[in-house]
mmCIF file of C-alpha atoms in Angstrom:
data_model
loop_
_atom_site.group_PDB
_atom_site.id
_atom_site.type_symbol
_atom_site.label_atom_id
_atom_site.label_comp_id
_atom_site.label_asym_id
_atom_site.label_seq_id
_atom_site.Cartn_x
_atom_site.Cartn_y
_atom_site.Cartn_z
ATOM 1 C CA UNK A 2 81.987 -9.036 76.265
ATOM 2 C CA UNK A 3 82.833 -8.220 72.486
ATOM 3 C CA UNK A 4 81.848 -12.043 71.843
ATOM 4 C CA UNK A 5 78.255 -11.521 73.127
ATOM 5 C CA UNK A 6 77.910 -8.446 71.005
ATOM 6 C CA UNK A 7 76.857 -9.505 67.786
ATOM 7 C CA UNK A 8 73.911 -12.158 70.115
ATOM 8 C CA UNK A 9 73.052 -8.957 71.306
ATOM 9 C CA UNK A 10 72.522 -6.949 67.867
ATOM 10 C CA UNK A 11 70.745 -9.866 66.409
ATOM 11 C CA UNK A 12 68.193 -10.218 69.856
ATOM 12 C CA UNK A 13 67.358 -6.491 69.910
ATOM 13 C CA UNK A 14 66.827 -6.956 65.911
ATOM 14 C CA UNK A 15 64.877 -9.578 66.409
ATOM 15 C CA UNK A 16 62.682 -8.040 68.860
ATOM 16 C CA UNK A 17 62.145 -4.795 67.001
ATOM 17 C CA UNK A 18 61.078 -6.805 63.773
ATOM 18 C CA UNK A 19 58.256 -8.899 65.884
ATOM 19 C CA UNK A 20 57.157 -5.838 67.860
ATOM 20 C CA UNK A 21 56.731 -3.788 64.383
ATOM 21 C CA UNK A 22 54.792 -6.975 62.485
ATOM 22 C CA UNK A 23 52.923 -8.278 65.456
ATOM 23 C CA UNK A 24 51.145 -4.383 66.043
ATOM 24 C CA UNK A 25 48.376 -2.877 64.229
ATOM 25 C CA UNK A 26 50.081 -0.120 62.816
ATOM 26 C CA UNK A 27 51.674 -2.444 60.465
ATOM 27 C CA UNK A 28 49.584 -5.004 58.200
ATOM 28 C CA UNK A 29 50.986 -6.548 54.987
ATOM 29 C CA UNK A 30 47.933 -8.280 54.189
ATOM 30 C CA UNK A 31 45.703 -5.065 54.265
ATOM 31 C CA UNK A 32 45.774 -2.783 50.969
ATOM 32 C CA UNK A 33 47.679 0.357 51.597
ATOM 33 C CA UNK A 34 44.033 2.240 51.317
ATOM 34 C CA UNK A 35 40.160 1.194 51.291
ATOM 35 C CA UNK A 36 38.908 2.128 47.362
ATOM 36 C CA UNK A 37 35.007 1.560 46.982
ATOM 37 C CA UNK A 38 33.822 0.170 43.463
ATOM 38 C CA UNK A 39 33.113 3.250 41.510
ATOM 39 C CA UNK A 40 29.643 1.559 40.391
ATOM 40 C CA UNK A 41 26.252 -0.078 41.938
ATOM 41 C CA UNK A 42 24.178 -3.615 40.520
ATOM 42 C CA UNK A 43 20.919 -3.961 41.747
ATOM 43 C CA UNK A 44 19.564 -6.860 44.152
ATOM 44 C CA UNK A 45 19.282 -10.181 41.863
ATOM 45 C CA UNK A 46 15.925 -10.672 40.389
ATOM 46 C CA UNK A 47 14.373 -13.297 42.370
ATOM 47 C CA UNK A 48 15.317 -11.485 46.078
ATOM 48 C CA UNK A 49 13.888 -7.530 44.464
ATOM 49 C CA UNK A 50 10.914 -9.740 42.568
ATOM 50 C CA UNK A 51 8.840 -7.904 39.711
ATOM 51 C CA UNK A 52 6.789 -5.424 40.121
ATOM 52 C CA UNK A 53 2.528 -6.316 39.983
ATOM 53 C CA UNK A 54 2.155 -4.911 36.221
ATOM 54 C CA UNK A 55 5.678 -6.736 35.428
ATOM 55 C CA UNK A 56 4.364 -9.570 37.001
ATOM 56 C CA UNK A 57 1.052 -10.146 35.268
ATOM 57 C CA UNK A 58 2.354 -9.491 31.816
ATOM 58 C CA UNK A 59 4.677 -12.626 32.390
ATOM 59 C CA UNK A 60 2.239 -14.682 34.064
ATOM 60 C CA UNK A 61 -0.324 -13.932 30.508
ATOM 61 C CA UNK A 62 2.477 -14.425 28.719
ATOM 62 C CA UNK A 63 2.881 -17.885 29.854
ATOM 63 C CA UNK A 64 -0.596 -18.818 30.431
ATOM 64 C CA UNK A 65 -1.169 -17.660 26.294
ATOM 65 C CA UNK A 66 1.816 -18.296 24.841
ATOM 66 C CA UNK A 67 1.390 -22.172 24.002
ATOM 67 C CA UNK A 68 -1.882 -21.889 22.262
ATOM 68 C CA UNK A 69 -0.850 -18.819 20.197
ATOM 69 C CA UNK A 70 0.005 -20.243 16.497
ATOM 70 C CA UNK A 71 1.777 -18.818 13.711
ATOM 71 C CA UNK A 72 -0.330 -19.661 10.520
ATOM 72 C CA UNK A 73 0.980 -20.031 6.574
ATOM 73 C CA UNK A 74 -1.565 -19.390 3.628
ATOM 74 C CA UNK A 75 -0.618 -20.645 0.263
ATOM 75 C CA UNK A 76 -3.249 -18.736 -2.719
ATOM 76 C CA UNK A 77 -2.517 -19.794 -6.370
ATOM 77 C CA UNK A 78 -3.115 -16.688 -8.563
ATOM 78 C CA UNK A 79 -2.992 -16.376 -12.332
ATOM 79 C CA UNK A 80 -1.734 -14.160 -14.240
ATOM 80 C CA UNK A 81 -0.447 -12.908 -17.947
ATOM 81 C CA UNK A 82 2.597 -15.693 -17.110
ATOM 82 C CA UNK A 83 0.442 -18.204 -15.679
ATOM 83 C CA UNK A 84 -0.591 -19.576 -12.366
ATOM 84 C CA UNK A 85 2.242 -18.935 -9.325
ATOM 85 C CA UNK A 86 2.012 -19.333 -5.736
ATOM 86 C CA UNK A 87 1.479 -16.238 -3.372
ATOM 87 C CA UNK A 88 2.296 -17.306 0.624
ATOM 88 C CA UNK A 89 0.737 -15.507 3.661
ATOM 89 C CA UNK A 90 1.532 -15.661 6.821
ATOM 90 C CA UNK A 91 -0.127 -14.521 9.873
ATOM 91 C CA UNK A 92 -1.276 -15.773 13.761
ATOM 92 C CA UNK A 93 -4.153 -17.431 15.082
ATOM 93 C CA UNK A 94 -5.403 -19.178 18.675
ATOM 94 C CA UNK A 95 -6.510 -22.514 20.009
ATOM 95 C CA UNK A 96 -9.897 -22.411 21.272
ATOM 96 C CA UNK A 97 -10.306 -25.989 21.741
ATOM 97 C CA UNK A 98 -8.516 -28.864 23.333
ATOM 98 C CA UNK A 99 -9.437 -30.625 19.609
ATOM 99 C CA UNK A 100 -7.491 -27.875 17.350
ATOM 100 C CA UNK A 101 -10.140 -25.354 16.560
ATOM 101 C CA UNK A 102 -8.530 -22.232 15.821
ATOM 102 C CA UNK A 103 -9.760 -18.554 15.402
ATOM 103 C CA UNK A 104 -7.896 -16.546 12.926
ATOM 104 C CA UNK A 105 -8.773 -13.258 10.646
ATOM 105 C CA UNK A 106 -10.545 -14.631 6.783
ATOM 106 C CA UNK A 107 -7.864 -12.396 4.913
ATOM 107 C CA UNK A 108 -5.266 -14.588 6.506
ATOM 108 C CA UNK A 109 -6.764 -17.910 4.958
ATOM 109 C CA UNK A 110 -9.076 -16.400 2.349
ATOM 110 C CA UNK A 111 -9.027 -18.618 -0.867
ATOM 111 C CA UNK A 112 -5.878 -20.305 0.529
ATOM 112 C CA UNK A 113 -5.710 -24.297 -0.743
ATOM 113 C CA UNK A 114 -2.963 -25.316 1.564
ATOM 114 C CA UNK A 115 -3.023 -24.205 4.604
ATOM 115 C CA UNK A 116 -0.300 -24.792 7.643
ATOM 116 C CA UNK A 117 -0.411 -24.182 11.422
ATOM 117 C CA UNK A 118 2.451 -24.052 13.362
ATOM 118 C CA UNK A 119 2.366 -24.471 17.371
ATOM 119 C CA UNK A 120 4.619 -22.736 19.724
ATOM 120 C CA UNK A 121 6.527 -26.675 20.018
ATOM 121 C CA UNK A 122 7.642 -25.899 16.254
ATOM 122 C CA UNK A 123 5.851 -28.650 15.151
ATOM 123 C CA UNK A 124 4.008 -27.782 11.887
ATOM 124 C CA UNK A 125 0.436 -29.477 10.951
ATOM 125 C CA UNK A 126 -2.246 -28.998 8.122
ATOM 126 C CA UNK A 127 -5.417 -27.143 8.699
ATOM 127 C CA UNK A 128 -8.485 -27.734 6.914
ATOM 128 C CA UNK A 129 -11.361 -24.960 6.724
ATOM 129 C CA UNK A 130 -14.633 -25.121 8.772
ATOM 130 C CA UNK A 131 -16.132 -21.722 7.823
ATOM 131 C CA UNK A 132 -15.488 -18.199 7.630
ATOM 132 C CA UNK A 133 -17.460 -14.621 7.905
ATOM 133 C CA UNK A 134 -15.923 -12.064 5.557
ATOM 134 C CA UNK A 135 -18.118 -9.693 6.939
ATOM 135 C CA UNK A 136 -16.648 -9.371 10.001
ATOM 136 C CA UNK A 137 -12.927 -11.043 8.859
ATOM 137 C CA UNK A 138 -13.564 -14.371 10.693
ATOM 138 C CA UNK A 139 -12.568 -17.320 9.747
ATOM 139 C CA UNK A 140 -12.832 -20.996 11.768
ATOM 140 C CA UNK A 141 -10.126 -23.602 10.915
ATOM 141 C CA UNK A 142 -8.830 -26.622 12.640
ATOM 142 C CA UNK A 143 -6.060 -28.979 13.181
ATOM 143 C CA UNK A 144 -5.538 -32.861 14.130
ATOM 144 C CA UNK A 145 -2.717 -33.053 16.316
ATOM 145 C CA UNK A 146 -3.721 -36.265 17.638
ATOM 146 C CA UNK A 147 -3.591 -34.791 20.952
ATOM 147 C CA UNK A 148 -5.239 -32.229 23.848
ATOM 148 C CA UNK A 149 -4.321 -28.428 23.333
ATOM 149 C CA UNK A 150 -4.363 -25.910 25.373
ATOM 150 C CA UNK A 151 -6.824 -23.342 24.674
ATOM 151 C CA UNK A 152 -7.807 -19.657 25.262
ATOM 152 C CA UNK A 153 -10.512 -18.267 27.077
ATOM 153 C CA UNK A 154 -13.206 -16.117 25.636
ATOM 154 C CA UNK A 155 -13.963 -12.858 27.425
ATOM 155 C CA UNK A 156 -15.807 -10.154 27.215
ATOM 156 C CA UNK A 157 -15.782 -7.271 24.455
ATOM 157 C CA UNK A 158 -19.144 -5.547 25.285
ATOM 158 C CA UNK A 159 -18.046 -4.106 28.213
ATOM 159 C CA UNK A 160 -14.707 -2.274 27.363
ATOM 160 C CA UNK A 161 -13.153 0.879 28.804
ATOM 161 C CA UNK A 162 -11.254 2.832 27.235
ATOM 162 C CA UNK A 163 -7.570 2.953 29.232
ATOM 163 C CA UNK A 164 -7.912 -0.401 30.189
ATOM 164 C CA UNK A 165 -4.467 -2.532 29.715
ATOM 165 C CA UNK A 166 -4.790 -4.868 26.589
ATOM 166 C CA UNK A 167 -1.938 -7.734 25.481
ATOM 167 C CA UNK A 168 -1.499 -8.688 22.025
ATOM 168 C CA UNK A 169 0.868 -11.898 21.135
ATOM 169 C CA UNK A 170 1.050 -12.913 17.365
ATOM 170 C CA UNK A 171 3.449 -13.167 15.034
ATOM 171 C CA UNK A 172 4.901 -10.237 13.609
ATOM 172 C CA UNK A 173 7.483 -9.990 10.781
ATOM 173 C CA UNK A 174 7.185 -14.157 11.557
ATOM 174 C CA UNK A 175 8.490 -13.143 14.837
ATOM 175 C CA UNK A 176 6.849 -16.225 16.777
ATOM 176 C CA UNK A 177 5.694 -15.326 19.974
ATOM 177 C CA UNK A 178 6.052 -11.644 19.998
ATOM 178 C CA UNK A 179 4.000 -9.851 22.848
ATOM 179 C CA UNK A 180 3.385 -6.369 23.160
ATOM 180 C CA UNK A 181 1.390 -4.338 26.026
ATOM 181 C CA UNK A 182 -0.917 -0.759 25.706
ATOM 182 C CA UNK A 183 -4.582 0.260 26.846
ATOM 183 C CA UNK A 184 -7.771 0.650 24.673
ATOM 184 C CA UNK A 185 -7.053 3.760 22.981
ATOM 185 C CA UNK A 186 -10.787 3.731 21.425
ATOM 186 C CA UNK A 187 -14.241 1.875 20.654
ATOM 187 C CA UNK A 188 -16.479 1.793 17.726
ATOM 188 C CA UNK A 189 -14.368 2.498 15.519
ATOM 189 C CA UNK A 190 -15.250 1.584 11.714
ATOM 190 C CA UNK A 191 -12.117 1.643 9.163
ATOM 191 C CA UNK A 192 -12.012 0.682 5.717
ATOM 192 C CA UNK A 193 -10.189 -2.618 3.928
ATOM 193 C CA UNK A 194 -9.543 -3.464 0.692
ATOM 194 C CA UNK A 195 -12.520 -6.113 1.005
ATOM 195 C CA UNK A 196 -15.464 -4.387 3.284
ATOM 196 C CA UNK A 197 -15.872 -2.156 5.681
ATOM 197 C CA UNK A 198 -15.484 -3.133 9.354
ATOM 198 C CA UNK A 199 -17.609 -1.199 12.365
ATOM 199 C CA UNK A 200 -17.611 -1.897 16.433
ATOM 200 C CA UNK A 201 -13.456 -1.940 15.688
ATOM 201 C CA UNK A 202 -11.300 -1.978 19.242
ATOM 202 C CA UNK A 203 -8.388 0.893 18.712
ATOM 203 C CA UNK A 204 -5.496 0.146 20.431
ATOM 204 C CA UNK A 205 -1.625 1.377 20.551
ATOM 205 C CA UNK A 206 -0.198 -1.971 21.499
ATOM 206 C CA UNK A 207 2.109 -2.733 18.956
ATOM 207 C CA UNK A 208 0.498 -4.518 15.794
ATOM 208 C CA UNK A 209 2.413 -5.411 12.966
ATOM 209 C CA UNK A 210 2.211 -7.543 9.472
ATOM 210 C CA UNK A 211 1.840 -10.726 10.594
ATOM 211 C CA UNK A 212 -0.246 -10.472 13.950
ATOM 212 C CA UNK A 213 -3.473 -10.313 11.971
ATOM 213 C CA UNK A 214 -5.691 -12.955 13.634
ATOM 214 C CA UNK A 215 -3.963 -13.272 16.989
ATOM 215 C CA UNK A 216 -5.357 -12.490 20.179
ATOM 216 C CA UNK A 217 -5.717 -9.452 22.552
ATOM 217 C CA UNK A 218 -5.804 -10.270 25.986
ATOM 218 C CA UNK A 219 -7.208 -8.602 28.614
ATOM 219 C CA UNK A 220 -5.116 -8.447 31.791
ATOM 220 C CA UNK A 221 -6.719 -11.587 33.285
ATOM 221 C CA UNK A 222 -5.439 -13.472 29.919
ATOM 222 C CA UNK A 223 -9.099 -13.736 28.491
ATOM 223 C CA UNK A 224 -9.396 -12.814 24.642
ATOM 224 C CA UNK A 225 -11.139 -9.872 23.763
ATOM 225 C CA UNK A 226 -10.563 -9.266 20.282
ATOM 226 C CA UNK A 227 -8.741 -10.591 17.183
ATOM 227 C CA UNK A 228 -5.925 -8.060 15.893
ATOM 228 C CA UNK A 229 -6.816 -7.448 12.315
ATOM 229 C CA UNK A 230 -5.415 -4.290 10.815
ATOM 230 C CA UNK A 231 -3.556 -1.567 11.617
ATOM 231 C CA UNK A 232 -2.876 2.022 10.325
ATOM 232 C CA UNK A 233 0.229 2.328 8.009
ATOM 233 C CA UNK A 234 1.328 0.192 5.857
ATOM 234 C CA UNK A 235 4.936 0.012 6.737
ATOM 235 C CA UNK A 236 4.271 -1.244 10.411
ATOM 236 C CA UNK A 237 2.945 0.145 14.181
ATOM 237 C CA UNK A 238 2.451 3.630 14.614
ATOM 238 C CA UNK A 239 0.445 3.766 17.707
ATOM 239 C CA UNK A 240 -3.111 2.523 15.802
ATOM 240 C CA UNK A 241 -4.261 -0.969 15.445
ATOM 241 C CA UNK A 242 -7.185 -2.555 15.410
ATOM 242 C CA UNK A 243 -9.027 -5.221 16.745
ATOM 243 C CA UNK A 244 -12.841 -7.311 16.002
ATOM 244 C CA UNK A 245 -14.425 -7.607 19.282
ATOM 245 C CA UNK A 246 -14.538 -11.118 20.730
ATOM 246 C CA UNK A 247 -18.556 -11.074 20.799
ATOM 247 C CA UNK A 248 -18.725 -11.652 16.660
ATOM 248 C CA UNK A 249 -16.529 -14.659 17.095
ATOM 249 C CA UNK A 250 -18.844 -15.594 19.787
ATOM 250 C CA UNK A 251 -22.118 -15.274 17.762
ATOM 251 C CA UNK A 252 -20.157 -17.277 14.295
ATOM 252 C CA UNK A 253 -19.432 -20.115 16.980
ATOM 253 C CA UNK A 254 -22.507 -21.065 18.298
ATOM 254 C CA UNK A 255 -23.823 -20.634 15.255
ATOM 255 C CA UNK A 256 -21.380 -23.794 13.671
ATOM 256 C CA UNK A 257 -21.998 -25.412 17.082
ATOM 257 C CA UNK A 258 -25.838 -25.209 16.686
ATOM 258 C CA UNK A 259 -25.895 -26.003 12.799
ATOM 259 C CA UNK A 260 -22.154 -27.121 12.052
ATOM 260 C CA UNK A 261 -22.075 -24.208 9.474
ATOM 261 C CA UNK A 262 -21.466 -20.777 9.270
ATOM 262 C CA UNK A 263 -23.959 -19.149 7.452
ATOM 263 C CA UNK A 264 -23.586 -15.292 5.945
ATOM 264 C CA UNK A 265 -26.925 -13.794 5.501
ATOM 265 C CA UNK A 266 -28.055 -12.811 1.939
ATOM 266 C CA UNK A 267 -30.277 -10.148 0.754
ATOM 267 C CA UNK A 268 -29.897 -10.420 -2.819
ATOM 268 C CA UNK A 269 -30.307 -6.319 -4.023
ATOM 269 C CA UNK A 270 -27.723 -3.734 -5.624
ATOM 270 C CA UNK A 271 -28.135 -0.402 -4.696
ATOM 271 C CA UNK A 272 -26.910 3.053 -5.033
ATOM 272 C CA UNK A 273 -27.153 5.506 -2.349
ATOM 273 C CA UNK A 274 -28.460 8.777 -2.932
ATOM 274 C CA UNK A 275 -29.439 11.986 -1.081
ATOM 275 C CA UNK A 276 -29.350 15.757 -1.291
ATOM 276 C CA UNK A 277 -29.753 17.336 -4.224
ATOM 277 C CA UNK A 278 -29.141 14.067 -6.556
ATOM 278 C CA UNK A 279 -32.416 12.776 -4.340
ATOM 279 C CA UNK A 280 -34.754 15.714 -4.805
ATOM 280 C CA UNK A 281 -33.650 15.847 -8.507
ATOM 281 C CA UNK A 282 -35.352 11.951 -8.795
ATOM 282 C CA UNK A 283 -38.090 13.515 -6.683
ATOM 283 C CA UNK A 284 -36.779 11.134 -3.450
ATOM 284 C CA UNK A 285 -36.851 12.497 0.382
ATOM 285 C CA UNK A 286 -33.586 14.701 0.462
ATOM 286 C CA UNK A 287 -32.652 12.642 3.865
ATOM 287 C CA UNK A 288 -31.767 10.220 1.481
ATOM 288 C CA UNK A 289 -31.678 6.223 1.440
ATOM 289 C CA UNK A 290 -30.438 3.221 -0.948
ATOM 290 C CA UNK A 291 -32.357 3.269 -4.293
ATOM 291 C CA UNK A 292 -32.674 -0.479 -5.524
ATOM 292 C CA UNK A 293 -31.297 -0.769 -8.520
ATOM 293 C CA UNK A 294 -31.808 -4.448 -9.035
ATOM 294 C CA UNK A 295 -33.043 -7.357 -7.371
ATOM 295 C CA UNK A 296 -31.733 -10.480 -7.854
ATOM 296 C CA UNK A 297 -34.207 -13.573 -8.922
ATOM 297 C CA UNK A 298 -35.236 -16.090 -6.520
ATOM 298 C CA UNK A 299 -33.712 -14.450 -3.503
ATOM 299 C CA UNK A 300 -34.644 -12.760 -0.065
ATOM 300 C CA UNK A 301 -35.592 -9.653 -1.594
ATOM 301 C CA UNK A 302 -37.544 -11.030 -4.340
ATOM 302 C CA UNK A 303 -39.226 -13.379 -2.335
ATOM 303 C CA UNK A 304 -40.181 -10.096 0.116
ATOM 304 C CA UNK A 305 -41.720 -8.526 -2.940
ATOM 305 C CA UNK A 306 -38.995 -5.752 -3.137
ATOM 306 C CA UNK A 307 -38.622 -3.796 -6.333
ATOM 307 C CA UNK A 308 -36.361 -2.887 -8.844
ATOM 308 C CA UNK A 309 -36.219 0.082 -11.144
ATOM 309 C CA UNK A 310 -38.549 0.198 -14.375
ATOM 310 C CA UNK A 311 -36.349 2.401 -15.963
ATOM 311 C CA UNK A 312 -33.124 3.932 -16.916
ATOM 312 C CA UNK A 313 -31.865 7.900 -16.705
ATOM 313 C CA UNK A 314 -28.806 9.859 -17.100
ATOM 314 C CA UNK A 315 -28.211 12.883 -14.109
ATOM 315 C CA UNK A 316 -25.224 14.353 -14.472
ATOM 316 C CA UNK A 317 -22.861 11.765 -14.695
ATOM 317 C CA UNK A 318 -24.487 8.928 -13.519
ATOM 318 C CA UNK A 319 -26.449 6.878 -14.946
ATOM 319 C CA UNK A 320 -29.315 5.603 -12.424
ATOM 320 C CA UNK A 321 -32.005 3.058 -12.403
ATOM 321 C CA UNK A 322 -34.990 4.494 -10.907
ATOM 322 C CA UNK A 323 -38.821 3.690 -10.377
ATOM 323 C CA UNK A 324 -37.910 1.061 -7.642
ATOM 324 C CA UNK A 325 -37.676 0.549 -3.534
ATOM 325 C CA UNK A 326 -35.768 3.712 -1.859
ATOM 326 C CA UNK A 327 -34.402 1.848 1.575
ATOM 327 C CA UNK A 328 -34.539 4.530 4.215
ATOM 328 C CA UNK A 329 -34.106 2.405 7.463
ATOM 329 C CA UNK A 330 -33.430 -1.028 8.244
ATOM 330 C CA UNK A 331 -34.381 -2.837 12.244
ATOM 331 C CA UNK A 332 -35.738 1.150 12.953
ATOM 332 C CA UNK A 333 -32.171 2.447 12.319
ATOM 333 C CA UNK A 334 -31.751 5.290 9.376
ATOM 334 C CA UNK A 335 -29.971 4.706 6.280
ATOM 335 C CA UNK A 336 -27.393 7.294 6.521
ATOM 336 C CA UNK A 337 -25.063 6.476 4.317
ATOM 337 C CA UNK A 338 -24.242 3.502 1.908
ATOM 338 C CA UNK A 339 -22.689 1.076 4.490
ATOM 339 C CA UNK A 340 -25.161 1.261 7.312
ATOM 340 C CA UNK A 341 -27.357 -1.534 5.740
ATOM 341 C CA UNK A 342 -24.278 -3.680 5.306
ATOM 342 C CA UNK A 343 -23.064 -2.494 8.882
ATOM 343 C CA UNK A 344 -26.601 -4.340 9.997
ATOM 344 C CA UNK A 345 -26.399 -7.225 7.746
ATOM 345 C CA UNK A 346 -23.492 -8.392 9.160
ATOM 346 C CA UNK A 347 -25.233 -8.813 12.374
ATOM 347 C CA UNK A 348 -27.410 -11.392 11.268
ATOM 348 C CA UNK A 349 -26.970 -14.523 9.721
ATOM 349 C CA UNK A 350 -28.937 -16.596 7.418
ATOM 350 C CA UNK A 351 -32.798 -17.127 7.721
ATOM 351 C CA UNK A 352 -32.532 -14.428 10.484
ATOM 352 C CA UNK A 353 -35.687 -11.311 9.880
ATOM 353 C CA UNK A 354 -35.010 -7.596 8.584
ATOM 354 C CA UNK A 355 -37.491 -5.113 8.370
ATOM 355 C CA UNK A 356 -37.071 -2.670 6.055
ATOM 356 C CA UNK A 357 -38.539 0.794 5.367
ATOM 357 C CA UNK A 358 -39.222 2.019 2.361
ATOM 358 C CA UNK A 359 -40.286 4.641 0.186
ATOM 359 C CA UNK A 360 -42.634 3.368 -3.203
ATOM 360 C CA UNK A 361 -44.934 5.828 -4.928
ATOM 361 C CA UNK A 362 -44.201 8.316 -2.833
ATOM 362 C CA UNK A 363 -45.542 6.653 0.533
ATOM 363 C CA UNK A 364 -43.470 4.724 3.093
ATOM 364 C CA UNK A 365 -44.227 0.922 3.737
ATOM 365 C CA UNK A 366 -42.624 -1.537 6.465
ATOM 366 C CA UNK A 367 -41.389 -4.968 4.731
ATOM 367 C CA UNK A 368 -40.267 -7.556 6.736
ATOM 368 C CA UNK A 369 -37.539 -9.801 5.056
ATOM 369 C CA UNK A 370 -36.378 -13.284 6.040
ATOM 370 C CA UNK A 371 -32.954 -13.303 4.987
ATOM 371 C CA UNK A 372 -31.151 -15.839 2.688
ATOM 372 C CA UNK A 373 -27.835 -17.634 3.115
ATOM 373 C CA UNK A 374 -24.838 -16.502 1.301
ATOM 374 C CA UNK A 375 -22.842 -19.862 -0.392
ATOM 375 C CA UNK A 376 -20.096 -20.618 0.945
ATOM 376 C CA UNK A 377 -16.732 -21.614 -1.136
ATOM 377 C CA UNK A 378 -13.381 -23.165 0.051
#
């Protein structure tokens, strides 16, 4: 019996170790306790999908992207040193499979080498076609020996304020850079160092130094305007502004129809005057432009306008008077000095005026065919 002793420790041992591991009350391969992760990740991206704003900004994004260009001005300037090179740099679009491109004029104003570059990288020269400082327009194109793609033109005439704009340019020489906001405003007129612009889109999508001459999109990808300045001088604070679509419309057909651009001319200098400076030269108080030349051979001479017979000193300036006081142009009143240049830049060469005016004290209608301003690349 004491032989079978130890078989009989070692079977009951056995037995107790497979009826302990074989039960569920003991597991090796479980963790002593269930720990949760102590943070969440959202469902990947192409099972949660975008949501619809997310979703269009991506899809103008790509459908704009490619024929959004980043443009390089090189101006020669002279100075007390001599002549040196001053680059520019801003953005422009492709409105033609054949390399037309719409940009702002103070991007390629007076430039003699001028370089496009295409969202590819690759870099071509652009040659001028015509511009419209008036409204900051200029027209250049490219030969890249191949189709384009090309932006549509929408429509600016029918804005809302709130409405979701896109801008994509350039900024800082950022290539590609889009931003998103609404129409914050219409109509708004703001003053460069050139001219003054009117009709101006507001917006608070981000515009920045180099975006000048890009695009703003409307959310079905069509341009509305061209991003041309902004408030600040340092970079986007909420204001920027943009020329309506519709004056790049009208300089278009105009170089389709005639294969120029032409910038009417009137051919006067005036001074504007009103309130008490007006009834001291014995003018209607309402005020208007007084002519104070008229330039030889030109629309206004050619309408018979007139220019002042002589000279006088009140208070501090010193005035030609005797001619033409311009009180309304088209119907509209001459309010101030830039409403005449506000209409002008509505019209284009050889296109009619009519002008009111005040001479000898009665007021006369003269209807004036306008002339063509040169122009100079």
């Amino acid at each position: 019996m004491k032989t079978l002793r130890p078989f009989l420790w070692a079977a009951i041992l056995v037995a107790g170790f497979l009826y302990i591991t074989s039960g569920t009350r003991f597991d090796m391969t479980r963790p002593v306790r269930q720990v949760s992760r102590l943070w969440s990740e959202p469902e990947p991206a192409g099972a949660a999908g975008f949501s619809a704003d997310e979703q269009n900004n991506i899809d103008v994004y790509k459908n704009s992207r490619d024929a959004t260009v980043f443009i390089t001005s090189v101006v020669y300037t002279r100075s007390f040193f001599g002549i040196y090179p001053e680059k520019g740099t801003g953005s422009g679009f492709i409105i033609s499979p054949e390399g037309e491109i719409l940009t702002n004029n103070h991007v390629v104003n007076g430039s003699s080498n001028l370089a496009v570059t295409l969202s590819d990288k690759k870099v071509y020269k652009a040659r001028m076609l015509g511009y419209d400082p008036a409204n900051d327009l200029a027209l250049v194109k490219i030969d890249a020996g191949k189709k384009l793609p090309t932006l549509r033109l929408g429509d600016s005439d029918h804005l809302v304020v709130g409405q979701k704009v896109l801008a994509i340019g350039n900024p800082f020489q950022f290539e590609g850079t889009m931003t998103t906001g609404i129409v914050s405003s219409l109509g708004r007129t703001i003053q460069t160092e050139e001219s003054s612009l009117d009709g101006m889109i507001q917006t608070d999508a981000a515009i920045n130094p180099g975006n000048s001459g890009g695009p703003l999109l409307d959310a079905h990808g069509n341009v509305i305007g061209i991003n041309t300045a902004i408030l600040g001088a340092q970079g986007s604070i909420g204001i920027g502004f943009a020329m309506p679509i519709a004056r790049a419309k009208a300089m278009l057909d105009q170089y389709q129809a005639s294969g120029k651009i032409s910038r009417p001319y009137l051919g006067v200098q005036t001074i504007y005057v009103a309130g008490d400076l007006a009834e001291m030269l014995r003018l209607p108080v309402s005020g208007g432009l007084l002519i104070q030349s008229v330039e030889r051979g030109s629309a206004a001479d050619a309408a018979g306008l007139r220019g002042p017979n002589q000279v006088v000193i009140v208070g501090n300036y010193r005035l030609g008077v005797g001619g033409d006081l311009i009180v309304a142009a088209d119907g509209q009143a001459i309010d101030d000095k830039e409403t005449l240049t506000r209409l002008l830049t509505r019209k284009h060469g050889g296109d009619a005026i009519e002008l009111t005016i005040v001479r000898n004290g009665r007021n006369e209608k003269v209807k004036v065919k306008l002339g063509e301003a040169p122009q100079k690349f």
